[in-house]
GROMACS .gro file of C-alpha atoms in nm:
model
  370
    1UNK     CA    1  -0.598  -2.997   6.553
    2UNK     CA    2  -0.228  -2.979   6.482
    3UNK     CA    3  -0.077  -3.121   6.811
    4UNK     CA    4  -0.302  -3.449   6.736
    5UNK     CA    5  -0.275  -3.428   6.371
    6UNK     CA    6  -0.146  -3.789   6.412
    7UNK     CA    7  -0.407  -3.936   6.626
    8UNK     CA    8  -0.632  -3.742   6.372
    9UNK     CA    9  -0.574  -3.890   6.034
   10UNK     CA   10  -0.535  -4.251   6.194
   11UNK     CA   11  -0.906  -4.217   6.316
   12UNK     CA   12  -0.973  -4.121   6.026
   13UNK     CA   13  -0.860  -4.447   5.840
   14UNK     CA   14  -1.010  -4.649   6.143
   15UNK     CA   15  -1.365  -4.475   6.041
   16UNK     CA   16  -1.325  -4.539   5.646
   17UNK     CA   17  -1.208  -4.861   5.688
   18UNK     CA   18  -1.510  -4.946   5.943
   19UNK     CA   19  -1.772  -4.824   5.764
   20UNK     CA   20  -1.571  -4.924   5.394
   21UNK     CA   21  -1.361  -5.254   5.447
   22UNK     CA   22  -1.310  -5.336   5.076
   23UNK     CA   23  -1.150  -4.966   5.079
   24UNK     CA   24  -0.845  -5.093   5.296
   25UNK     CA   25  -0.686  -5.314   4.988
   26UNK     CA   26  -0.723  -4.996   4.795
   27UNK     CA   27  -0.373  -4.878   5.003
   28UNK     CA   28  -0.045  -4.969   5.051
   29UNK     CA   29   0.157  -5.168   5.371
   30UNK     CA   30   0.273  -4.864   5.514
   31UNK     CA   31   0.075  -4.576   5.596
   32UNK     CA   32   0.258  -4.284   5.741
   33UNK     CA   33   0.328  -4.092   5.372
   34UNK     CA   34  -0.055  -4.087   5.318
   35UNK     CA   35  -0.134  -3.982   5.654
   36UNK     CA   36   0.087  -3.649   5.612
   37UNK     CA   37  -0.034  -3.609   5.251
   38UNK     CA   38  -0.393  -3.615   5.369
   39UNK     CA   39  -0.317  -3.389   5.616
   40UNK     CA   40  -0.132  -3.129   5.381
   41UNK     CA   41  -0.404  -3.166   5.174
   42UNK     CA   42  -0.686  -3.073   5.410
   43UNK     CA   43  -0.504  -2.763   5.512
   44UNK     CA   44  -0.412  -2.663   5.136
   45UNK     CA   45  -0.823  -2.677   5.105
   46UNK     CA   46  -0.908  -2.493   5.421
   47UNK     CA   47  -0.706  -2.191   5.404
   48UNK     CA   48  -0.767  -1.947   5.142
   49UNK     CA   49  -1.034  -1.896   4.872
   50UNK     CA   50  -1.152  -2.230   4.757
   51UNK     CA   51  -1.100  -2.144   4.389
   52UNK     CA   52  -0.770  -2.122   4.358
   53UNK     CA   53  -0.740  -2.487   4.444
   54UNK     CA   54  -0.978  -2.633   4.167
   55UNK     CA   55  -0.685  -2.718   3.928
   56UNK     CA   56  -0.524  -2.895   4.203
   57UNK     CA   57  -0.845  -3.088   4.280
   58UNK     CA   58  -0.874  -3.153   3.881
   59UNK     CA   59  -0.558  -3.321   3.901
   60UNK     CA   60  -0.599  -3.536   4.179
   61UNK     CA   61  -0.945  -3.653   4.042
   62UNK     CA   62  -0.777  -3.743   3.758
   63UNK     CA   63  -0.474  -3.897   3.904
   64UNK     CA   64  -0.700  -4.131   4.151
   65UNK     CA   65  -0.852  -4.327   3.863
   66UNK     CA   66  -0.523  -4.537   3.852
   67UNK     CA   67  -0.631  -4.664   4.208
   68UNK     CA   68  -0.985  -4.779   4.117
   69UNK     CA   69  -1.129  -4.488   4.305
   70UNK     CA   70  -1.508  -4.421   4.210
   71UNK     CA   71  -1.748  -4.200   4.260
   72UNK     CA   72  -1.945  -4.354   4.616
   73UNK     CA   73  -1.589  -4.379   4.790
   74UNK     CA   74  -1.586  -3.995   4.830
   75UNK     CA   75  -1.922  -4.061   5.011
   76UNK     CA   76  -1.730  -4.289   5.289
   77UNK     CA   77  -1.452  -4.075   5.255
   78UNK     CA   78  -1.657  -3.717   5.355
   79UNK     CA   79  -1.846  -3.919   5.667
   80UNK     CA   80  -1.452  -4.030   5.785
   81UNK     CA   81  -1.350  -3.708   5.762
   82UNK     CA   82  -1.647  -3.513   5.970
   83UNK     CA   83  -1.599  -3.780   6.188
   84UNK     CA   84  -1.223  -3.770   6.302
   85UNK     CA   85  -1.218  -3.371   6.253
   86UNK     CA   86  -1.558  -3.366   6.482
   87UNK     CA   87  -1.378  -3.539   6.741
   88UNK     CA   88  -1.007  -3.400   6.782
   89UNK     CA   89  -1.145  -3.046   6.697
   90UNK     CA   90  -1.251  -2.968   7.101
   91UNK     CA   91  -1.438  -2.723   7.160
   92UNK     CA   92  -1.343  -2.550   6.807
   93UNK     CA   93  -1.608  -2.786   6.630
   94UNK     CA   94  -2.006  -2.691   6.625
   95UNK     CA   95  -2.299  -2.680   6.371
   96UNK     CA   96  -2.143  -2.391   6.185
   97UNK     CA   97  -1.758  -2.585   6.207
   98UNK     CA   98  -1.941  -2.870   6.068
   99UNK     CA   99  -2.142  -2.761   5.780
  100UNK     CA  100  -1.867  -2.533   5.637
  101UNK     CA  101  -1.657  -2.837   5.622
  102UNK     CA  102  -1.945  -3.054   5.454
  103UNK     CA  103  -1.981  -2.764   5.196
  104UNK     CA  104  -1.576  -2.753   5.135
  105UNK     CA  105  -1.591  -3.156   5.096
  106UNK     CA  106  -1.896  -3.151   4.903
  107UNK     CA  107  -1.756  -2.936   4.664
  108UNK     CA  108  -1.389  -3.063   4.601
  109UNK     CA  109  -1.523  -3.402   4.604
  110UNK     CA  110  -1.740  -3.285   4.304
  111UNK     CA  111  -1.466  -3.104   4.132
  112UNK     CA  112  -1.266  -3.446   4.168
  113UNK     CA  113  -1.536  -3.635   4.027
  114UNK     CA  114  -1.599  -3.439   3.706
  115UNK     CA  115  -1.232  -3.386   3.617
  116UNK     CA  116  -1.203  -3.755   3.679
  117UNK     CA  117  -1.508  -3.833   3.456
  118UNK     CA  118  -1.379  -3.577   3.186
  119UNK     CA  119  -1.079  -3.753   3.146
  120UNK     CA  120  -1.214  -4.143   3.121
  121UNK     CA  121  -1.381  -4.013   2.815
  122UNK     CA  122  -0.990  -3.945   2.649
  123UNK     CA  123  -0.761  -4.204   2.822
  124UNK     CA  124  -0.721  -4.501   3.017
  125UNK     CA  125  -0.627  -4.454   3.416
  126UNK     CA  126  -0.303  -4.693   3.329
  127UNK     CA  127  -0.144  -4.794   3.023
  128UNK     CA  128   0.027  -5.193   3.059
  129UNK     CA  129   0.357  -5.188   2.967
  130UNK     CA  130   0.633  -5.465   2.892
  131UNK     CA  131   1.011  -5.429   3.006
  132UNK     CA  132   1.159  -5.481   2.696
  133UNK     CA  133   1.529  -5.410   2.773
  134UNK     CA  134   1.663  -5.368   3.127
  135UNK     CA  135   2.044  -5.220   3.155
  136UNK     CA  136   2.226  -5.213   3.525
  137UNK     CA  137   2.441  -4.913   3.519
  138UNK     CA  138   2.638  -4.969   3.809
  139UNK     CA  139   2.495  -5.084   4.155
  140UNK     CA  140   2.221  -4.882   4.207
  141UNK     CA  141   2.071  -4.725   3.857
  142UNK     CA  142   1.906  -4.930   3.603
  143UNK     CA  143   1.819  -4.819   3.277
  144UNK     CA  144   1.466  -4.919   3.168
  145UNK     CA  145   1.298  -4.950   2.842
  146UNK     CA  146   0.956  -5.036   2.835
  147UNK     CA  147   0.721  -5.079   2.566
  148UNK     CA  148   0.345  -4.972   2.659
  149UNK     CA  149   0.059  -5.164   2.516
  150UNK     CA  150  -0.094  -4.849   2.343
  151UNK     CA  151   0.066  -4.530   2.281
  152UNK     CA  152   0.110  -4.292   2.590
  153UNK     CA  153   0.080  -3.948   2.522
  154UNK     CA  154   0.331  -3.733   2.746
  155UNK     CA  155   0.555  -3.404   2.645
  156UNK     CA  156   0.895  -3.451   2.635
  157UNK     CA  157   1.046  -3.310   3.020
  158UNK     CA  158   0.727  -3.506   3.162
  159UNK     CA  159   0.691  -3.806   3.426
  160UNK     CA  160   0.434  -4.126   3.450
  161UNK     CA  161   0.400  -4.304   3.757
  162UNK     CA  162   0.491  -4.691   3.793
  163UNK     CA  163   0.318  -4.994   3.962
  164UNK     CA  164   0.484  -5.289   3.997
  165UNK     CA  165   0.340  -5.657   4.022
  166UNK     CA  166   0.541  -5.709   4.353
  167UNK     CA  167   0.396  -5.438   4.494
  168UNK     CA  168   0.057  -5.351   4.404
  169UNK     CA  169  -0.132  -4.979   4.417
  170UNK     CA  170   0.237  -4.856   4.503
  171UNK     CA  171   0.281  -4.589   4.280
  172UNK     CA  172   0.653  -4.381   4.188
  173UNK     CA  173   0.722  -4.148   3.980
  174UNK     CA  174   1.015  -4.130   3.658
  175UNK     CA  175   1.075  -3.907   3.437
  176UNK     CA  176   1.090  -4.039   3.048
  177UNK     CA  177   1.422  -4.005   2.900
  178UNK     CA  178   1.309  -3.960   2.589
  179UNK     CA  179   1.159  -3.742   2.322
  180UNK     CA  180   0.825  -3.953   2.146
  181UNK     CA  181   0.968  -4.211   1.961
  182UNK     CA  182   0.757  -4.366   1.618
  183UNK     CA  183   0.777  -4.722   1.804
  184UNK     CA  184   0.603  -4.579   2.135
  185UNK     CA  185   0.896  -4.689   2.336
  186UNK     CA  186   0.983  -4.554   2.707
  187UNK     CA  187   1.319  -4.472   2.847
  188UNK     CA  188   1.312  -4.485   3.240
  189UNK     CA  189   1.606  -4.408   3.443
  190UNK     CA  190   1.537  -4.555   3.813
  191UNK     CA  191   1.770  -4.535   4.066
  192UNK     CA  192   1.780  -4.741   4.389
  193UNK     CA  193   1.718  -4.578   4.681
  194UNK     CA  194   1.764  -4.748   5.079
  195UNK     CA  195   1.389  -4.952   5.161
  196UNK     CA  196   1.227  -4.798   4.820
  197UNK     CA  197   0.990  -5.067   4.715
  198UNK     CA  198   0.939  -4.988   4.364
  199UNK     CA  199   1.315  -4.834   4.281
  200UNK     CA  200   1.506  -5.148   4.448
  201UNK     CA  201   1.262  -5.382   4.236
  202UNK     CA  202   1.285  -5.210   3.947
  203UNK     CA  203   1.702  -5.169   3.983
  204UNK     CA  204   1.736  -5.569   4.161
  205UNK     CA  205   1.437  -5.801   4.060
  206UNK     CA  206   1.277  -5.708   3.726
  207UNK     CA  207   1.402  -5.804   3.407
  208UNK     CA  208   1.317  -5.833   3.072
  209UNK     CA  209   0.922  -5.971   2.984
  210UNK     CA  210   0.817  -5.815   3.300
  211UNK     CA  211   0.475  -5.612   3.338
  212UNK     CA  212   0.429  -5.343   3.492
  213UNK     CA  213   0.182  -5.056   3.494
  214UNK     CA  214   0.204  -4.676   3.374
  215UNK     CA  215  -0.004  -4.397   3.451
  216UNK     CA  216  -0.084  -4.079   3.290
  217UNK     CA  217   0.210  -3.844   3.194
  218UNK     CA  218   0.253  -3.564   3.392
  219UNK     CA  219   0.480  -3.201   3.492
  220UNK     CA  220   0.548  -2.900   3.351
  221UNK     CA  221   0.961  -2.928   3.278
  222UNK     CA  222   0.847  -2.892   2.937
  223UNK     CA  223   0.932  -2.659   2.619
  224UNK     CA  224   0.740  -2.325   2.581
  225UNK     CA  225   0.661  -2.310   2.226
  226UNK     CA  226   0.850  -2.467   1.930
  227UNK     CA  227   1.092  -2.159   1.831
  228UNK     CA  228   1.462  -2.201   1.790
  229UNK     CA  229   1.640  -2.104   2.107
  230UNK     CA  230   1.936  -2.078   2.348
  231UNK     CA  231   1.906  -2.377   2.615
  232UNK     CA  232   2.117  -2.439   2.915
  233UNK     CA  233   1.971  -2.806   3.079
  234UNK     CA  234   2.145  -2.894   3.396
  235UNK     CA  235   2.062  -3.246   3.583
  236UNK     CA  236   2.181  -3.374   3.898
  237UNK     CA  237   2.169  -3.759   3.914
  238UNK     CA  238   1.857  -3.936   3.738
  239UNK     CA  239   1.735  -3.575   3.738
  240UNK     CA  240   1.921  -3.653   3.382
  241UNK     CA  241   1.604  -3.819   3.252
  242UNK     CA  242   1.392  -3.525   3.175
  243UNK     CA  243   1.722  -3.343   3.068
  244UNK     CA  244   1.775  -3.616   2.794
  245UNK     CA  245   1.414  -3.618   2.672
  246UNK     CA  246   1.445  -3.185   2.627
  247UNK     CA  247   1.761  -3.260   2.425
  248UNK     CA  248   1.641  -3.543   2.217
  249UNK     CA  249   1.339  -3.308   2.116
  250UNK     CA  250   1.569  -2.988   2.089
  251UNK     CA  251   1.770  -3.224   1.818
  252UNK     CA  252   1.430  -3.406   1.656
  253UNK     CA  253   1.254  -3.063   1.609
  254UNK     CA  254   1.574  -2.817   1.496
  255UNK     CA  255   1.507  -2.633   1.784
  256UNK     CA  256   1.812  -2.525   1.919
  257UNK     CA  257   2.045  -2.279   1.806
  258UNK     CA  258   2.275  -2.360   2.088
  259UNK     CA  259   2.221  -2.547   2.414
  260UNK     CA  260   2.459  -2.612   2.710
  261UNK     CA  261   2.412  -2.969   2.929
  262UNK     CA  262   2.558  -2.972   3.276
  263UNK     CA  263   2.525  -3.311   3.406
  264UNK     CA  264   2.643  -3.338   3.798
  265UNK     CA  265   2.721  -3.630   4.011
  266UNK     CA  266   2.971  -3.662   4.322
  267UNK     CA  267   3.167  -3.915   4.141
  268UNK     CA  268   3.285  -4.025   3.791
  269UNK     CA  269   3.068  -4.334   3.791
  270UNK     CA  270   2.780  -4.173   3.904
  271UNK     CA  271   2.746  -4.028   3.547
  272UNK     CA  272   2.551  -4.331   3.430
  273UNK     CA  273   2.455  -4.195   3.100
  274UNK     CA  274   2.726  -4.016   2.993
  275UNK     CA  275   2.836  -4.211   2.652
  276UNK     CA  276   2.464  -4.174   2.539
  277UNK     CA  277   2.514  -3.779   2.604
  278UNK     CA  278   2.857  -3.744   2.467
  279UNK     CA  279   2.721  -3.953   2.122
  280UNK     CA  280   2.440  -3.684   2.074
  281UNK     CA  281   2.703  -3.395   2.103
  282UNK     CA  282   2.915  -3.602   1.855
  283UNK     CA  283   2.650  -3.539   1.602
  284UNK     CA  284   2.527  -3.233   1.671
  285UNK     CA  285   2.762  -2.937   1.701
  286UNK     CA  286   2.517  -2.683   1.881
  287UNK     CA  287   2.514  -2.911   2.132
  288UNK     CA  288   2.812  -2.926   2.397
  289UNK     CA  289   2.761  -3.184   2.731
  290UNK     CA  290   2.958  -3.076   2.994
  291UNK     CA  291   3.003  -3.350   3.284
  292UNK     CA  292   3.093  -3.240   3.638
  293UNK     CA  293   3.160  -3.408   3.995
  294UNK     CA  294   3.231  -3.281   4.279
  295UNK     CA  295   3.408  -3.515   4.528
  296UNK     CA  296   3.632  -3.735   4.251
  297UNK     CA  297   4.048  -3.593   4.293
  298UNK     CA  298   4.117  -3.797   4.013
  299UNK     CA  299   3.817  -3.690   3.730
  300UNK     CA  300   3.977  -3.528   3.440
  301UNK     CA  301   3.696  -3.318   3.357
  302UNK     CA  302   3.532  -3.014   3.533
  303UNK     CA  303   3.517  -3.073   3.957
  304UNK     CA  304   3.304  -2.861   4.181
  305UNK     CA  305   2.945  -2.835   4.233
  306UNK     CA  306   2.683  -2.723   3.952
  307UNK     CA  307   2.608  -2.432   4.052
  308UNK     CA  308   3.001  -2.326   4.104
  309UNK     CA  309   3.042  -2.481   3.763
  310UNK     CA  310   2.764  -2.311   3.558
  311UNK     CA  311   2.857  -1.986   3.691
  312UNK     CA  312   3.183  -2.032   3.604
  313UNK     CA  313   3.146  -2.105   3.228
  314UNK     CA  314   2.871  -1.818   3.165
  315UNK     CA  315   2.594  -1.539   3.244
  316UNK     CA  316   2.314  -1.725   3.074
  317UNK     CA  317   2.110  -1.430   3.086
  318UNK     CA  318   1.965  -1.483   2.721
  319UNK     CA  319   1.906  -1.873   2.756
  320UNK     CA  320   1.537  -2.030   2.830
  321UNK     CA  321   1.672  -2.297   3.145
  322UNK     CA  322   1.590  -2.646   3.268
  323UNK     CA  323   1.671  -2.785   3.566
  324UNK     CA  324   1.621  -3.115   3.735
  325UNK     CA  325   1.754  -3.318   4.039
  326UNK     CA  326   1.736  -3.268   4.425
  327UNK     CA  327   1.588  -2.993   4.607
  328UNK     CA  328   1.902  -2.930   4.724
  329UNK     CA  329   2.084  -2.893   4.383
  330UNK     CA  330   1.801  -2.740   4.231
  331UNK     CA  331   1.739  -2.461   4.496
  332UNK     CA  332   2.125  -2.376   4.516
  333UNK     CA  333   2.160  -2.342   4.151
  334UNK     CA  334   1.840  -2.108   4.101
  335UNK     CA  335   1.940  -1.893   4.383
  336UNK     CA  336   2.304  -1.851   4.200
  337UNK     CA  337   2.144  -1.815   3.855
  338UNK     CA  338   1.916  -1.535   3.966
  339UNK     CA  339   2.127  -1.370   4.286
  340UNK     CA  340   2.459  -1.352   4.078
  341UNK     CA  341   2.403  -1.384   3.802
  342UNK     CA  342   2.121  -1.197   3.683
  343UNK     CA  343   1.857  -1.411   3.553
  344UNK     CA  344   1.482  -1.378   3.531
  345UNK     CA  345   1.330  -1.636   3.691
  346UNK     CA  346   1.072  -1.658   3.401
  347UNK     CA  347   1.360  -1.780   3.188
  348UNK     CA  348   1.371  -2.121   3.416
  349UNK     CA  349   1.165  -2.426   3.463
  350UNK     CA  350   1.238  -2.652   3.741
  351UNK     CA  351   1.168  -2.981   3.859
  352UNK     CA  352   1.274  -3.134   4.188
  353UNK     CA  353   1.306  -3.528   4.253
  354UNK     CA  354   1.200  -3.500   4.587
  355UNK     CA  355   0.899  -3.292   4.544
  356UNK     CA  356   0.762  -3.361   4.226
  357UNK     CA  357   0.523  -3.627   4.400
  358UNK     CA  358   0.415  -3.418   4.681
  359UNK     CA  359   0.011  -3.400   4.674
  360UNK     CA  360  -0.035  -3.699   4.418
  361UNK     CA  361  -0.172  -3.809   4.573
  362UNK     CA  362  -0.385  -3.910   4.930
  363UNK     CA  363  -0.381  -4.291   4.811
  364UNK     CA  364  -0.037  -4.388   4.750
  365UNK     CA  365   0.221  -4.236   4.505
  366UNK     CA  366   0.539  -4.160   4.696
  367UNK     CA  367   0.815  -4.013   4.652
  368UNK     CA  368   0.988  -3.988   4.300
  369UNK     CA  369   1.227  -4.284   4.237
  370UNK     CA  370   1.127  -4.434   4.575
   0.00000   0.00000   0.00000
């Protein structure tokens, strides 16, 4: 199927949408992310021992609430799926072909609907929040906070996806910058990114007494445990949110005995949040911020890349790490914190802006900050 993986997945939305038409507002304008999700997502199911991909099926059972997705659409959803893979298959597809993929469907499709089930019974697919303070740091970054009409459970290092009015069942991912807060309140850091729906109207249109939608909190860039500790925390960009939200709870809980923050960009006033960062290690002494960029001459401070900088000002063998940003960054800095440097990769925790969003989920959610 691969060569006409393409011509694949669009039959496929031609059959759903013929034998489902009310299904087609269920998606966004453009449909070329889904299409590759959908096809990831088939393979991820096919290969392997079906098992091993139940808590990924949890999750996106869970996650597809937010859409409005209910239990007969997996129905129309199976008999679109039989139906394009029955006819770009060739010769590969038979009665056997067939009914092992009805069996596979049958059962994920189950395992979606229970986890989904499970979780209506403890939470709402969406919370509604209210933009109750909306800072433009520079041209492209806005600082959010937004106040959600209940309280929204979520672990401080975690992400919630956001709709917008102005472009509904488009979902994106941010990370909240902060720790939980008495008041409820949510600290998003959203940066605009070239034809990103959600970021530029989040960055260029909204304002404050805007709605907008949240869902569940999500990730695992969280603490292990609540004991004191060594922390190094190094962000690249609005990879800084999660960052902030560690820190905030390292500070609120008495957790750290000592913790390093490396906080990259390529120029000085790229570092958006820097007097907010630089106020916190005012008042706490364990805590020392230590901004870096690497393409400004005239920056005062430290000037290279992150991972040339954090090797330069330690080991960090006996520190539990966090790291979060681009692929890029965060790839190149695990490779020099475990290559040359020695440590165990079960000391780290990373999350990636460009990936965190990858499999959540077949109807919509793109990439993070998009």
């Amino acid at each position: 199927m691969a060569p006409r993986a393409d011509d694949l997945v669009a039959h496929f939305y031609a059959l759903l949408f013929l034998e489902r038409p009310d299904l087609r507002a269920m998606f966004p304008p453009m449909m070329n992310a889904q299409r590759d999700r959908l096809l990831a997502a088939l393979l991820r199911l096919s290969t392997g021992d079906p098992d091993d991909h139940t808590g990924f099926l949890r999750q996106l059972g869970r996650d597809h609430r937010k859409y409005g997705v209910l239990p007969d659409h997996y129905t129309a959803v199976g008999h679109a799926l039989i139906g394009a893979l029955a006819r770009y298959s060739g010769s590969a597809w038979n009665q056997a072909t067939q009914d092992a993929w009805l069996a596979l469907y049958t059962w994920a499709s189950d395992v979606m609907i229970d986890a989904a089930e499970q979780d209506a019974a403890e939470s709402p697919p969406w919370w509604d929040g209210t933009i109750i303070a909306h800072e433009r740091r520079g041209s492209d970054i806005a600082v959010l906070t937004v106040a959600p009409d209940r309280p929204l459970p979520y672990r401080p290092g975690q992400h919630v996806t956001v709709e917008t009015p102005w472009w509904p069942r488009v979902w994106r991912h941010y990370s909240i910058a902060n720790a939980p807060r008495p008041d409820n309140l949510l600290e998003l850091h959203v940066r605009a990114v070239p034809a990103g729906w959600v970021s530029r109207a989040l960055v260029h249109k909204a304002a404050v007494g805007d709605h907008i939608r949240l869902g569940p909190a999500r990730g695992a860039l969280v603490m292990r445990g609540e004991s004191l500790r060594r922390a190094l925390c190094i962000a690249g960009g609005t990879g800084l949110a999660p960052i902030k939200a560690l820190v905030e709870h390292m500070a609120q809980r008495q957790l750290a005995h000592q913790a390093h923050v490396f906080i990259g960009a390529r120029h000085s006033s790229e570092l958006y949040d820097l007097r907010a960062l630089s106020a916190m290690a005012d008042m706490y002494p364990w805590l020392h911020v230590v901004p870096t960029v690497s393409e400004d001459r005239d920056f005062g401070g430290a000037r290279g890349t992150l991972p040339d900088i954090v090797a330069r000002y330690g080991t960090w063998q006996d520190h539990d790490i966090f790291i979060s940003g681009s692929s890029a960054m965060v790839q190149a800095t695990t490779r020099r914190l475990t290559a040359d440097l020695g440590v165990p990769p079960a000391r780290m925790l990373t999350e990636s802006l460009d990936t965190v969003a990858q499999g959540d989920r077949l109807l919509g959610a793109g990439r993070p900050g998009d």
